[in-house]
Every structure is written in C-alpha cells, then in structure tokens.
CSV table of C-alpha atoms in Angstrom, one decimal:
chain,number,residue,atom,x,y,z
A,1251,UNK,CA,111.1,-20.1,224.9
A,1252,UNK,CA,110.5,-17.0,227.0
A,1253,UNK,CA,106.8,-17.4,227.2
A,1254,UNK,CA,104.1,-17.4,229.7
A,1255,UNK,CA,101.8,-20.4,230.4
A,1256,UNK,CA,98.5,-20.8,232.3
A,1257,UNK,CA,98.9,-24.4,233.7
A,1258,UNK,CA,96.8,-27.2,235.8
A,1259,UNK,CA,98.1,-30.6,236.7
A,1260,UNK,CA,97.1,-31.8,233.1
A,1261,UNK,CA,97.1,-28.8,230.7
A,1262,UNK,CA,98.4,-25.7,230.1
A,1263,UNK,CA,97.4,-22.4,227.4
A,1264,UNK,CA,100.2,-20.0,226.3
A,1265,UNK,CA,98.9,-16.4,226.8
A,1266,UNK,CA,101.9,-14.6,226.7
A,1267,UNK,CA,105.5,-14.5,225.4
A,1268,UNK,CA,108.7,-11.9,224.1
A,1269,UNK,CA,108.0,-10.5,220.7
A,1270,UNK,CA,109.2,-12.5,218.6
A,1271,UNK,CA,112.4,-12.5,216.0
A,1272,UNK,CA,114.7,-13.6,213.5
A,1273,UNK,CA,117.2,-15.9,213.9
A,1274,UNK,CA,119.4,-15.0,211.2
A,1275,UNK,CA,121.3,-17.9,209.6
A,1276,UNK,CA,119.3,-20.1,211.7
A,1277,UNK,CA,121.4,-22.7,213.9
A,1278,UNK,CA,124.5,-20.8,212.9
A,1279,UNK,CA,123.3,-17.6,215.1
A,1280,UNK,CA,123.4,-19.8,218.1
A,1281,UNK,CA,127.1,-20.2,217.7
A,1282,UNK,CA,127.6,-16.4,216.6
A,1283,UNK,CA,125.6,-14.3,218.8
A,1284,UNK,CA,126.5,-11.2,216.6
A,1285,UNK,CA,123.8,-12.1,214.3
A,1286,UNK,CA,121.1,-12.3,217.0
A,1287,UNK,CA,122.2,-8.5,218.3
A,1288,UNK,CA,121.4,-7.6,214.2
A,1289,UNK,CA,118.2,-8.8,214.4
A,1290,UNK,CA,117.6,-7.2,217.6
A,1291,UNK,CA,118.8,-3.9,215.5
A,1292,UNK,CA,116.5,-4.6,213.1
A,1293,UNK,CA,113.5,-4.9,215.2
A,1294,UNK,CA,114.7,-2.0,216.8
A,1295,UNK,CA,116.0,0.5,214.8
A,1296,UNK,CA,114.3,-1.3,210.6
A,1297,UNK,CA,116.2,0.1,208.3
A,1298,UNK,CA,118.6,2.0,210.2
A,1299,UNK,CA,120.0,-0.9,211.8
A,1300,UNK,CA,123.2,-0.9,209.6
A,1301,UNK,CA,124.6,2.4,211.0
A,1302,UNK,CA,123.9,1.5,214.4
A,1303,UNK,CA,125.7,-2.1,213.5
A,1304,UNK,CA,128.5,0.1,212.2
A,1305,UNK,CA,128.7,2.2,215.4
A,1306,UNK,CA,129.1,-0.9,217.6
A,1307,UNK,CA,131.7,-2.6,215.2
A,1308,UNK,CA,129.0,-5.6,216.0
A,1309,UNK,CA,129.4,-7.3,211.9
A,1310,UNK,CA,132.5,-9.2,211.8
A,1311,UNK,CA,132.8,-7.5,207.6
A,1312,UNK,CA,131.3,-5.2,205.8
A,1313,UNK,CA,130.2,-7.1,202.8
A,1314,UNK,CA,128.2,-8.6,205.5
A,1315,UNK,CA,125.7,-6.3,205.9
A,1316,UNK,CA,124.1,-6.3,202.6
A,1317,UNK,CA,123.9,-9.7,203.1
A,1318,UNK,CA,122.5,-9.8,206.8
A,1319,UNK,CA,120.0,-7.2,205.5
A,1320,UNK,CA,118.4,-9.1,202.5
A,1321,UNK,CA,118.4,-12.8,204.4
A,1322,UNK,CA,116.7,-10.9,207.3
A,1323,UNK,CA,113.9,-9.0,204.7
A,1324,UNK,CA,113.6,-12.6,202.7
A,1325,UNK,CA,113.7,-14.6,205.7
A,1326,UNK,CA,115.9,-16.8,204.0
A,1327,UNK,CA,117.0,-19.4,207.2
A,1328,UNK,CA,115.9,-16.8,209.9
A,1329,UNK,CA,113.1,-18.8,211.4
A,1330,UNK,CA,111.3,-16.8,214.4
A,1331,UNK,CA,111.8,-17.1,218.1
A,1332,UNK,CA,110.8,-15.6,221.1
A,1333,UNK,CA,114.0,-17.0,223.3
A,1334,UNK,CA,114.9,-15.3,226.7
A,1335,UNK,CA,118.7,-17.5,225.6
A,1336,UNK,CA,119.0,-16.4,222.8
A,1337,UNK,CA,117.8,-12.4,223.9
A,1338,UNK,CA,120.9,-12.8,226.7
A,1339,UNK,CA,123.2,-14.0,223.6
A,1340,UNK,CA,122.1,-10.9,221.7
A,1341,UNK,CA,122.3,-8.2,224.3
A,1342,UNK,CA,125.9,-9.7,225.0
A,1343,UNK,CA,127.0,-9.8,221.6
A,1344,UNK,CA,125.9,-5.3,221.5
A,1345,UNK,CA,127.4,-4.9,224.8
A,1346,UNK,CA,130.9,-6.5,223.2
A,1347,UNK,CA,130.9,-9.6,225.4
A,1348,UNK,CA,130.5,-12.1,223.4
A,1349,UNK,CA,130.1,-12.2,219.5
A,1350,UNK,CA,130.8,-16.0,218.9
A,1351,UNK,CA,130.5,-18.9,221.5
A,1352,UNK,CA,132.0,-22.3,221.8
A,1353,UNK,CA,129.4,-24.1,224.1
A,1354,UNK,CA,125.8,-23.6,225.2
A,1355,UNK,CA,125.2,-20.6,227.5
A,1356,UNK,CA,128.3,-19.1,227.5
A,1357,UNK,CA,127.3,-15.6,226.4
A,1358,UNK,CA,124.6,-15.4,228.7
A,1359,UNK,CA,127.0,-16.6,232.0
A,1360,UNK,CA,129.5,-13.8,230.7
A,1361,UNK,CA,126.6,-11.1,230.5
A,1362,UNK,CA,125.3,-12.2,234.5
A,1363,UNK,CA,129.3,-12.4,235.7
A,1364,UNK,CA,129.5,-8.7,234.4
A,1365,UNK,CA,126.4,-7.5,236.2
A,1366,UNK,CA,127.7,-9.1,239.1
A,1367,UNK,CA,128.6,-5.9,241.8
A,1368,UNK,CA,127.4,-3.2,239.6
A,1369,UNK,CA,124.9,-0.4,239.4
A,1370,UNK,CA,122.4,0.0,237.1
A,1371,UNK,CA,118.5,1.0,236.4
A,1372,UNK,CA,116.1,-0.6,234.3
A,1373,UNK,CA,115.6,0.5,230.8
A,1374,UNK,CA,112.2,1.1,228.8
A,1375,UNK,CA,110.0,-1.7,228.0
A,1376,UNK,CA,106.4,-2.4,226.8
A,1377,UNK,CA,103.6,-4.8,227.2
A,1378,UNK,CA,101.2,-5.3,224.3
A,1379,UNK,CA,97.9,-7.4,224.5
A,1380,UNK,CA,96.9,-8.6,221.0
A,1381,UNK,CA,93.5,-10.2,221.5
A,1382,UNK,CA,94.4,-13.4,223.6
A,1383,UNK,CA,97.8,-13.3,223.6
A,1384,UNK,CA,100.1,-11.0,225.6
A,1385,UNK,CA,103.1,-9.8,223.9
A,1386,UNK,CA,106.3,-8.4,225.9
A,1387,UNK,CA,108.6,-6.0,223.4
A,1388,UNK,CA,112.0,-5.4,224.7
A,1389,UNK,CA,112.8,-3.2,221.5
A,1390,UNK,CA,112.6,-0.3,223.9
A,1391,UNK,CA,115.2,-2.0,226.0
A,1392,UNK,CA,117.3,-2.3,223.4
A,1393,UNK,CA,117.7,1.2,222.3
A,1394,UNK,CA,118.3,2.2,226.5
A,1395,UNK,CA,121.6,0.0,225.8
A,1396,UNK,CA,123.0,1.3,222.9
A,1397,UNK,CA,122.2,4.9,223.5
A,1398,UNK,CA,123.8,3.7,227.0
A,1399,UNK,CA,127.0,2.7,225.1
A,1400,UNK,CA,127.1,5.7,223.3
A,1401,UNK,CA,126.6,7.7,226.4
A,1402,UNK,CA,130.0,6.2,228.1
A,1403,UNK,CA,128.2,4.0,229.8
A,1404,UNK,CA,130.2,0.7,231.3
A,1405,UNK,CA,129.3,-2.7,229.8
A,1406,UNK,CA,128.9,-3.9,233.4
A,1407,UNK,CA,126.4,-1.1,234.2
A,1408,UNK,CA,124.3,-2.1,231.0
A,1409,UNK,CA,124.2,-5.5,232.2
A,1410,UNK,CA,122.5,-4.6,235.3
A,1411,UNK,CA,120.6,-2.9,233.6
A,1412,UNK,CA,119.1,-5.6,231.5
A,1413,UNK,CA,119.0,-7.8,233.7
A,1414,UNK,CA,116.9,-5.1,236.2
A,1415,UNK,CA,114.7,-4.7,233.2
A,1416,UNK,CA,113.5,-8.3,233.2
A,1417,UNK,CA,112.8,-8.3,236.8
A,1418,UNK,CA,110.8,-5.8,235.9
A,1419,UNK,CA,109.0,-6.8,232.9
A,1420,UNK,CA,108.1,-10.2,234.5
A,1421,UNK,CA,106.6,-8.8,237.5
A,1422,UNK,CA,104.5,-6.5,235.2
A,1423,UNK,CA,103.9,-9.4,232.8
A,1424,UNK,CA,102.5,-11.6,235.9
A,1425,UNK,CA,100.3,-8.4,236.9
A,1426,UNK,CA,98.8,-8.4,233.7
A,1427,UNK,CA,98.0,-11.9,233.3
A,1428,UNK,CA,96.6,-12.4,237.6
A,1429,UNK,CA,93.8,-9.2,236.9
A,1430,UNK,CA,92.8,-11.4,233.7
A,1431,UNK,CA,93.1,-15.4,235.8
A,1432,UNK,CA,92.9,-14.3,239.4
A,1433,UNK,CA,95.5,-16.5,239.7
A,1434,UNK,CA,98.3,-15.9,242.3
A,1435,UNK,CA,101.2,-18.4,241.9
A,1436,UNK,CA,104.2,-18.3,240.0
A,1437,UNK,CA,106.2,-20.7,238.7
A,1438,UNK,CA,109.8,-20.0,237.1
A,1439,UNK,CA,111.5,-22.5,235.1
A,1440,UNK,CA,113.7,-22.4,232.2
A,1441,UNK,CA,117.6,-22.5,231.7
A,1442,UNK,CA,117.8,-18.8,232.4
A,1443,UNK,CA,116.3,-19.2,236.0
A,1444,UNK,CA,119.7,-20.6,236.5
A,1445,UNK,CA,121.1,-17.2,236.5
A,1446,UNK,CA,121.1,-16.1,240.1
A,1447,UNK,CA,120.7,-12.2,239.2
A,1448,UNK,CA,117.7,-12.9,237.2
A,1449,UNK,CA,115.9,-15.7,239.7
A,1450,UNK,CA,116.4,-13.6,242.5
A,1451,UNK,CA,115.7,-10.4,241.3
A,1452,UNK,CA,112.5,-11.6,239.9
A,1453,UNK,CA,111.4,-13.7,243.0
A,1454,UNK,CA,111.8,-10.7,245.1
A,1455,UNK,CA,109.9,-8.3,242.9
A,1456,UNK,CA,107.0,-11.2,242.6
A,1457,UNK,CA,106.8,-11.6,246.2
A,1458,UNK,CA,106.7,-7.6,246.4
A,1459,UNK,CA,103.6,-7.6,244.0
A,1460,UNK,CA,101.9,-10.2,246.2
A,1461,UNK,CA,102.7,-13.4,244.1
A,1462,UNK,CA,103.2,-16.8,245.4
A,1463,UNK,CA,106.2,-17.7,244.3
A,1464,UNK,CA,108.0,-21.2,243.4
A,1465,UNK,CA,110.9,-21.8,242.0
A,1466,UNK,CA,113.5,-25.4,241.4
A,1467,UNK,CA,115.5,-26.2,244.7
A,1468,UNK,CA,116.2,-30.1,244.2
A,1469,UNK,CA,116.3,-30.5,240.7
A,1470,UNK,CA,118.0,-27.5,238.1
C-alpha cells in the first residue's frame, strides 16, 4: 500500500511509495493502532520515542515499553510496510482517537469524521528520490502533530491537518514523477480514496497542478 505506480493496459513499475515501517507485533498492530503510532515515534523521534510515548499516555503499560523498544530494534514480528491504512490508524492512535479497533477501518473513519468542519494547515513533509525509486517521509508530519498536541492544539484541528498534508504530498509526489514520465493522468484508487476529505482534497489540488484526473464513480 500507499505507493505510486506507472501503469499501461498490461503492466505497471512501482517508482514511488511512503517510507516505509514497522508493524510491531505484526497482525496484532492492526487491531491496536497504539503500536503503529510507536513505530511512527520511532521513525520519528529513534531513541527518544519513549518519552514522547510517555507524554501522549499512547502505551497501554509501562512495562511495555522496554518491550516495544527491543521487538522494534530486533524486528521480532514487525514486518515493514508502507500503508496509507495503517499511517491513518497510527496518527489516530497519537491524536487519542483510537488506540484499539474492533473492525477494519474504523480508526481511520474516526480520524476523517473529526476533520470534518474544522481548520487546519498542512504540516512538514519530504520527498526523497533514491535512485529509481521515490520515497515520501511523513516523519516530519509527524512531529507537526505532536508538537501540535503539546501546543493546545484540538484533535480535530490536527486531523485537518493531516489530512491537508497528504493533499499536499500527493500533488507534489505526482509533480515529481510527470517531469521524470511526462505523463499527465492520475489515477486514485485504494481503500483510503473512500475518505471524502482525502479524494477530494487531492483531486482538487491535482487538477490545480494541471493533472488529469480519474477517480472510482460506479464501482468503490
């Protein structure tokens, strides 16, 4: 997930995608996005994640964090992704939305529901191009929200926020790849493109930037 492909009718190259990261505990940090928002931390903030952790109340115990720590430096059942999900479940999880779910999608529905209405700006992010492949590193991102939170800062402000700052990124992300293609048209697909903040927000900054843009209408 969350990547970028160059397709035809019968082929397609991936040359871009989020940085990736852990998955701590594996399928269990689907169910408890809490462990997502640590490895987030960590790819933030290395070492210091704990304290920051510790500032959010985000690990359920202390005597977890030890244990988070050394799974995550081991890799002991953290396999790698680069999941736009599972970066909504994580940023909900910091934000105190959601730390555990009990079906598919439901911390990411609760972070667009609070963005709903508010105000917000987009938050820091970069674009790195390592030889062929184009990597988009939100750990920036993730540092605007919890300095955000620490600031006073409203969950429901953040939340716009994030959501602004992938509008953002996506657009800059389709830049980068149309000067190396020349290609013009973008598609968006993916469970996330069912969040009407992000599809719209990102259509309208593609079609700003020039793009041709094209999106599901009959089918999800």
């Amino acid at each position: 997930g969350g990547e970028f492909l160059i397709a035809s009718e019968s082929e397609f190259t991936r040359i871009g995608h989020i940085t990736n990261y852990l998955l701590p505990g594996g399928e269990k940090a689907i169910r408890e996005p809490w462990r997502i928002a640590v490895s987030l931390l960590k790819q933030a903030y290395g070492d210091n994640w704990p304290g920051v952790a510790a500032s959010l109340d985000l690990v359920p115990e202390e005597s977890f964090y030890e244990t988070m720590d050394k799974i995550m430096k081991q890799r002991f059942n953290s396999p790698l992704t680069s999941s736009l999900g599972r970066l909504f479940d994580g940023v909900a999880a910091i934000l105190g939305l959601r730390r555990k779910v009990t079906f598919e999608g439901q911390a990411a529905m609760e972070l667009e529901a609070a963005a709903k209405g508010s105000a917000g700006s987009a938050l820091q992010f970069y674009i790195e191009e390592d030889g062929d492949v184009i990597h988009l590193d939100f750990s920036s991102m993730v540092r605007g929200i919890v300095e955000g939170l620490h600031a006073g800062k409203r969950s429901d402000e953040l939340s716009t926020s994030f959501h602004l700052t992938l509008q953002d990124a996506f657009c800059k992300m389709a830049g980068k790849i149309r000067k190396r293609t020349g290609l013009n048209r973008v598609v968006l697909s993916g469970g996330c493109f069912q969040n009407r903040i992000l599809t719209e927000g990102t259509i309208g900054e593609l079609r700003k930037a020039g793009f041709d843009v094209f999106f599901h209408r009959a089918i999800p």
